[in-house]
Amino acid sequence: MRCGDSGGGACTGMNRRRALASIGALGVGPVHAARAQKPHRMRPQVDDVLVHAFGERAGVPIVAEEVAAAPLNAFPKAPDGVVRDGSLHNQLLLLRVEEEAMTSRTQRYASGPFVAYSASCTHTGCEVSGWLPDERNLVCPCHGSRFDIADAARVALGPAPRPLAMLPIEKTGELFRVAGTFSRRVGPEPL
């Protein structure tokens, strides 16, 4: 069957695949990969230090005494001074949680009472910015999803389909360093 014949729906798919392959062959495809490799857009790397994300102290390392039960917005900062703030996927929420309230999974990613979660909601990728202290839940303002911080950001109320990603951290002196990769995919599943 050719494109002009009846039932050309299958042909449309073939043309789409050919067009996408041609775009990749022209070098347009690697642009996305190259953009992801820009240091400020790269995912958190081991030994990056967590710094304040916003406000007057943006870019300044977070010290343990600044971290309370309420979430503190953070970005990872590379040893060479580059703040990895070029993607919502790098925005973190740093919190203090009573260790006895943490599940074993939470403890695996925590450094004592300190935990770091991705701020990208697993529903549609909105920035998780709400906080319900009595329930110890992070809240996404877009659709109301809630995440239990003591239980590895388990979904306490949907529509989010999965927990928030956790980032393993370690406290060295008074600073926090990235100790590994995210526990799961950050943000929503691709369409």
mmCIF file of C-alpha atoms in Angstrom:
data_model
loop_
_atom_site.group_PDB
_atom_site.id
_atom_site.type_symbol
_atom_site.label_atom_id
_atom_site.label_comp_id
_atom_site.label_asym_id
_atom_site.label_seq_id
_atom_site.Cartn_x
_atom_site.Cartn_y
_atom_site.Cartn_z
ATOM 1 C CA MET A 1 0.000 0.000 0.000
ATOM 2 C CA ARG A 2 1.234 3.481 -0.822
ATOM 3 C CA CYS A 3 0.391 6.813 0.797
ATOM 4 C CA GLY A 4 -2.217 7.795 -1.768
ATOM 5 C CA ASP A 5 -4.141 4.514 -1.404
ATOM 6 C CA SER A 6 -7.169 4.099 0.838
ATOM 7 C CA GLY A 7 -6.350 3.152 4.418
ATOM 8 C CA GLY A 8 -3.425 5.519 4.438
ATOM 9 C CA GLY A 9 -3.515 5.720 8.253
ATOM 10 C CA ALA A 10 -0.691 3.197 8.431
ATOM 11 C CA CYS A 11 1.218 5.255 5.900
ATOM 12 C CA THR A 12 0.938 8.323 8.113
ATOM 13 C CA GLY A 13 2.729 6.436 10.881
ATOM 14 C CA MET A 14 5.473 5.400 8.487
ATOM 15 C CA ASN A 15 5.892 8.981 7.297
ATOM 16 C CA ARG A 16 6.065 10.163 10.881
ATOM 17 C CA ARG A 17 8.763 7.606 11.685
ATOM 18 C CA ARG A 18 10.716 8.576 8.570
ATOM 19 C CA ALA A 19 10.401 12.265 9.432
ATOM 20 C CA LEU A 20 11.628 11.677 12.982
ATOM 21 C CA ALA A 21 14.515 9.568 11.697
ATOM 22 C CA SER A 22 15.417 12.321 9.219
ATOM 23 C CA ILE A 23 15.383 14.961 11.932
ATOM 24 C CA GLY A 24 17.724 12.812 14.022
ATOM 25 C CA ALA A 25 20.000 12.310 11.021
ATOM 26 C CA LEU A 26 20.204 16.072 10.547
ATOM 27 C CA GLY A 27 21.589 16.430 14.037
ATOM 28 C CA VAL A 28 18.503 17.973 15.591
ATOM 29 C CA GLY A 29 17.958 14.994 17.926
ATOM 30 C CA PRO A 30 21.248 15.359 19.822
ATOM 31 C CA VAL A 31 20.431 18.976 20.713
ATOM 32 C CA HIS A 32 18.208 17.715 23.538
ATOM 33 C CA ALA A 33 20.976 15.435 24.830
ATOM 34 C CA ALA A 34 23.529 18.249 24.631
ATOM 35 C CA ARG A 35 21.206 20.595 26.550
ATOM 36 C CA ALA A 36 20.889 18.000 29.311
ATOM 37 C CA GLN A 37 24.675 17.886 29.648
ATOM 38 C CA LYS A 38 25.005 21.588 30.452
ATOM 39 C CA PRO A 39 26.356 21.626 34.024
ATOM 40 C CA HIS A 40 23.463 23.684 35.454
ATOM 41 C CA ARG A 41 20.936 21.211 33.970
ATOM 42 C CA MET A 42 22.721 17.991 34.959
ATOM 43 C CA ARG A 43 21.141 15.743 37.562
ATOM 44 C CA PRO A 44 22.610 15.894 41.071
ATOM 45 C CA GLN A 45 26.038 14.282 41.206
ATOM 46 C CA VAL A 46 27.771 12.557 44.118
ATOM 47 C CA ASP A 47 29.599 15.152 46.255
ATOM 48 C CA ASP A 48 27.433 18.073 45.129
ATOM 49 C CA VAL A 49 26.565 20.262 48.132
ATOM 50 C CA LEU A 50 22.949 21.270 48.811
ATOM 51 C CA VAL A 51 22.432 25.041 48.684
ATOM 52 C CA HIS A 52 19.522 27.399 49.218
ATOM 53 C CA ALA A 53 17.402 27.525 46.060
ATOM 54 C CA PHE A 54 15.805 30.959 46.397
ATOM 55 C CA GLY A 55 15.917 34.291 48.182
ATOM 56 C CA GLU A 56 18.804 36.280 49.595
ATOM 57 C CA ARG A 57 20.745 33.098 50.444
ATOM 58 C CA ALA A 58 20.332 31.458 47.024
ATOM 59 C CA GLY A 59 23.481 29.477 46.223
ATOM 60 C CA VAL A 60 24.730 29.488 49.838
ATOM 61 C CA PRO A 61 25.283 26.023 51.372
ATOM 62 C CA ILE A 62 22.554 24.875 53.736
ATOM 63 C CA VAL A 63 23.744 24.055 57.243
ATOM 64 C CA ALA A 64 22.045 21.505 59.491
ATOM 65 C CA GLU A 65 20.733 24.059 61.990
ATOM 66 C CA GLU A 66 18.679 25.711 59.192
ATOM 67 C CA VAL A 67 16.731 22.536 58.449
ATOM 68 C CA ALA A 68 13.501 22.192 60.393
ATOM 69 C CA ALA A 69 10.444 20.007 59.953
ATOM 70 C CA ALA A 70 9.111 22.390 57.281
ATOM 71 C CA PRO A 71 10.614 21.838 53.829
ATOM 72 C CA LEU A 72 13.569 23.945 52.733
ATOM 73 C CA ASN A 73 14.040 24.423 48.963
ATOM 74 C CA ALA A 74 17.474 23.365 47.750
ATOM 75 C CA PHE A 75 19.526 22.816 44.613
ATOM 76 C CA PRO A 76 22.702 20.758 44.275
ATOM 77 C CA LYS A 77 25.915 22.736 43.734
ATOM 78 C CA ALA A 78 28.888 21.137 41.994
ATOM 79 C CA PRO A 79 32.381 21.267 43.538
ATOM 80 C CA ASP A 80 33.360 23.738 40.776
ATOM 81 C CA GLY A 81 30.641 26.162 41.953
ATOM 82 C CA VAL A 82 27.957 25.487 39.325
ATOM 83 C CA VAL A 83 24.480 25.455 40.868
ATOM 84 C CA ARG A 84 22.385 22.789 39.126
ATOM 85 C CA ASP A 85 19.281 24.976 38.911
ATOM 86 C CA GLY A 86 18.438 24.626 35.207
ATOM 87 C CA SER A 87 15.672 22.068 35.712
ATOM 88 C CA LEU A 88 12.762 21.565 38.103
ATOM 89 C CA HIS A 89 14.018 17.973 38.274
ATOM 90 C CA ASN A 90 16.953 19.261 40.332
ATOM 91 C CA GLN A 91 14.874 21.193 42.842
ATOM 92 C CA LEU A 92 14.840 19.438 46.193
ATOM 93 C CA LEU A 93 12.946 19.668 49.450
ATOM 94 C CA LEU A 94 15.202 19.152 52.468
ATOM 95 C CA LEU A 95 13.500 18.249 55.758
ATOM 96 C CA ARG A 96 14.144 17.037 59.267
ATOM 97 C CA VAL A 97 12.077 13.999 60.317
ATOM 98 C CA GLU A 98 12.110 12.196 63.648
ATOM 99 C CA GLU A 99 14.178 9.081 62.987
ATOM 100 C CA GLU A 100 11.831 6.862 65.000
ATOM 101 C CA ALA A 101 8.955 7.942 62.699
ATOM 102 C CA MET A 102 10.847 6.996 59.510
ATOM 103 C CA THR A 103 10.202 3.753 57.689
ATOM 104 C CA SER A 104 13.240 1.612 56.864
ATOM 105 C CA ARG A 105 13.086 2.748 53.221
ATOM 106 C CA THR A 106 13.208 6.394 54.287
ATOM 107 C CA GLN A 107 16.159 5.668 56.569
ATOM 108 C CA ARG A 108 18.144 4.158 53.662
ATOM 109 C CA TYR A 109 18.151 7.541 51.889
ATOM 110 C CA ALA A 110 18.362 9.763 54.979
ATOM 111 C CA SER A 111 21.330 11.111 56.862
ATOM 112 C CA GLY A 112 20.199 10.818 60.453
ATOM 113 C CA PRO A 113 17.013 12.892 60.720
ATOM 114 C CA PHE A 114 17.546 14.657 57.362
ATOM 115 C CA VAL A 115 15.875 13.636 54.086
ATOM 116 C CA ALA A 116 15.805 15.115 50.582
ATOM 117 C CA TYR A 117 12.915 14.663 48.158
ATOM 118 C CA SER A 118 12.426 15.796 44.588
ATOM 119 C CA ALA A 119 10.083 18.791 44.350
ATOM 120 C CA SER A 120 8.673 17.524 41.029
ATOM 121 C CA CYS A 121 5.242 15.920 41.440
ATOM 122 C CA THR A 122 4.809 12.488 39.893
ATOM 123 C CA HIS A 123 1.361 13.417 38.562
ATOM 124 C CA THR A 124 2.009 16.244 36.078
ATOM 125 C CA GLY A 125 5.390 17.578 37.179
ATOM 126 C CA CYS A 126 4.183 20.615 39.126
ATOM 127 C CA GLU A 127 6.402 21.986 41.871
ATOM 128 C CA VAL A 128 5.491 20.434 45.206
ATOM 129 C CA SER A 129 5.434 23.435 47.528
ATOM 130 C CA GLY A 130 2.715 22.890 50.123
ATOM 131 C CA TRP A 131 3.232 21.568 53.631
ATOM 132 C CA LEU A 132 0.823 20.076 56.189
ATOM 133 C CA PRO A 133 2.878 19.822 59.392
ATOM 134 C CA ASP A 134 0.344 17.858 61.463
ATOM 135 C CA GLU A 135 0.176 15.084 58.857
ATOM 136 C CA ARG A 136 3.872 15.451 57.837
ATOM 137 C CA ASN A 137 2.685 15.654 54.220
ATOM 138 C CA LEU A 138 4.169 17.527 51.296
ATOM 139 C CA VAL A 139 1.398 18.854 49.047
ATOM 140 C CA CYS A 140 1.283 19.556 45.328
ATOM 141 C CA PRO A 141 -0.808 22.712 44.771
ATOM 142 C CA CYS A 142 -1.857 21.768 41.237
ATOM 143 C CA HIS A 143 -4.118 18.785 41.980
ATOM 144 C CA GLY A 144 -3.804 18.242 45.729
ATOM 145 C CA SER A 145 -1.587 15.159 45.850
ATOM 146 C CA ARG A 146 -0.061 14.542 49.271
ATOM 147 C CA PHE A 147 3.148 12.702 50.115
ATOM 148 C CA ASP A 148 4.084 11.218 53.512
ATOM 149 C CA ILE A 149 7.671 12.297 54.268
ATOM 150 C CA ALA A 150 8.229 9.689 56.998
ATOM 151 C CA ASP A 151 7.232 6.857 54.640
ATOM 152 C CA ALA A 152 9.507 7.521 51.629
ATOM 153 C CA ALA A 153 7.045 10.089 50.202
ATOM 154 C CA ARG A 154 4.330 7.463 49.861
ATOM 155 C CA VAL A 155 1.243 8.890 48.141
ATOM 156 C CA ALA A 156 -1.132 9.684 51.013
ATOM 157 C CA LEU A 157 -3.710 11.233 48.668
ATOM 158 C CA GLY A 158 -3.779 11.108 44.842
ATOM 159 C CA PRO A 159 -3.997 11.670 41.951
ATOM 160 C CA ALA A 160 -0.191 11.260 41.934
ATOM 161 C CA PRO A 161 0.507 7.651 40.900
ATOM 162 C CA ARG A 162 3.899 7.231 42.614
ATOM 163 C CA PRO A 163 5.909 8.557 45.554
ATOM 164 C CA LEU A 164 8.307 11.461 45.098
ATOM 165 C CA ALA A 165 11.879 10.501 44.280
ATOM 166 C CA MET A 166 14.286 10.518 47.215
ATOM 167 C CA LEU A 167 17.880 11.664 46.892
ATOM 168 C CA PRO A 168 20.408 9.997 49.186
ATOM 169 C CA ILE A 169 22.339 12.574 51.167
ATOM 170 C CA GLU A 170 25.052 12.561 53.787
ATOM 171 C CA LYS A 171 25.785 15.200 56.367
ATOM 172 C CA THR A 172 29.484 16.034 56.401
ATOM 173 C CA GLY A 173 30.292 18.533 59.102
ATOM 174 C CA GLU A 174 27.389 20.970 58.924
ATOM 175 C CA LEU A 175 26.831 20.608 55.150
ATOM 176 C CA PHE A 176 24.777 18.149 53.101
ATOM 177 C CA ARG A 177 26.277 16.293 50.155
ATOM 178 C CA VAL A 178 24.650 14.141 47.496
ATOM 179 C CA ALA A 179 25.515 10.498 48.212
ATOM 180 C CA GLY A 180 23.970 8.735 45.203
ATOM 181 C CA THR A 181 21.267 8.861 42.554
ATOM 182 C CA PHE A 182 17.519 9.373 42.916
ATOM 183 C CA SER A 183 15.519 6.421 44.244
ATOM 184 C CA ARG A 184 13.218 6.474 41.214
ATOM 185 C CA ARG A 185 12.303 8.485 38.147
ATOM 186 C CA VAL A 186 11.864 12.196 38.937
ATOM 187 C CA GLY A 187 8.511 13.727 38.016
ATOM 188 C CA PRO A 188 5.769 12.160 35.900
ATOM 189 C CA GLU A 189 6.135 9.283 33.463
ATOM 190 C CA PRO A 190 6.613 10.465 29.866
ATOM 191 C CA LEU A 191 3.528 10.394 27.650
#
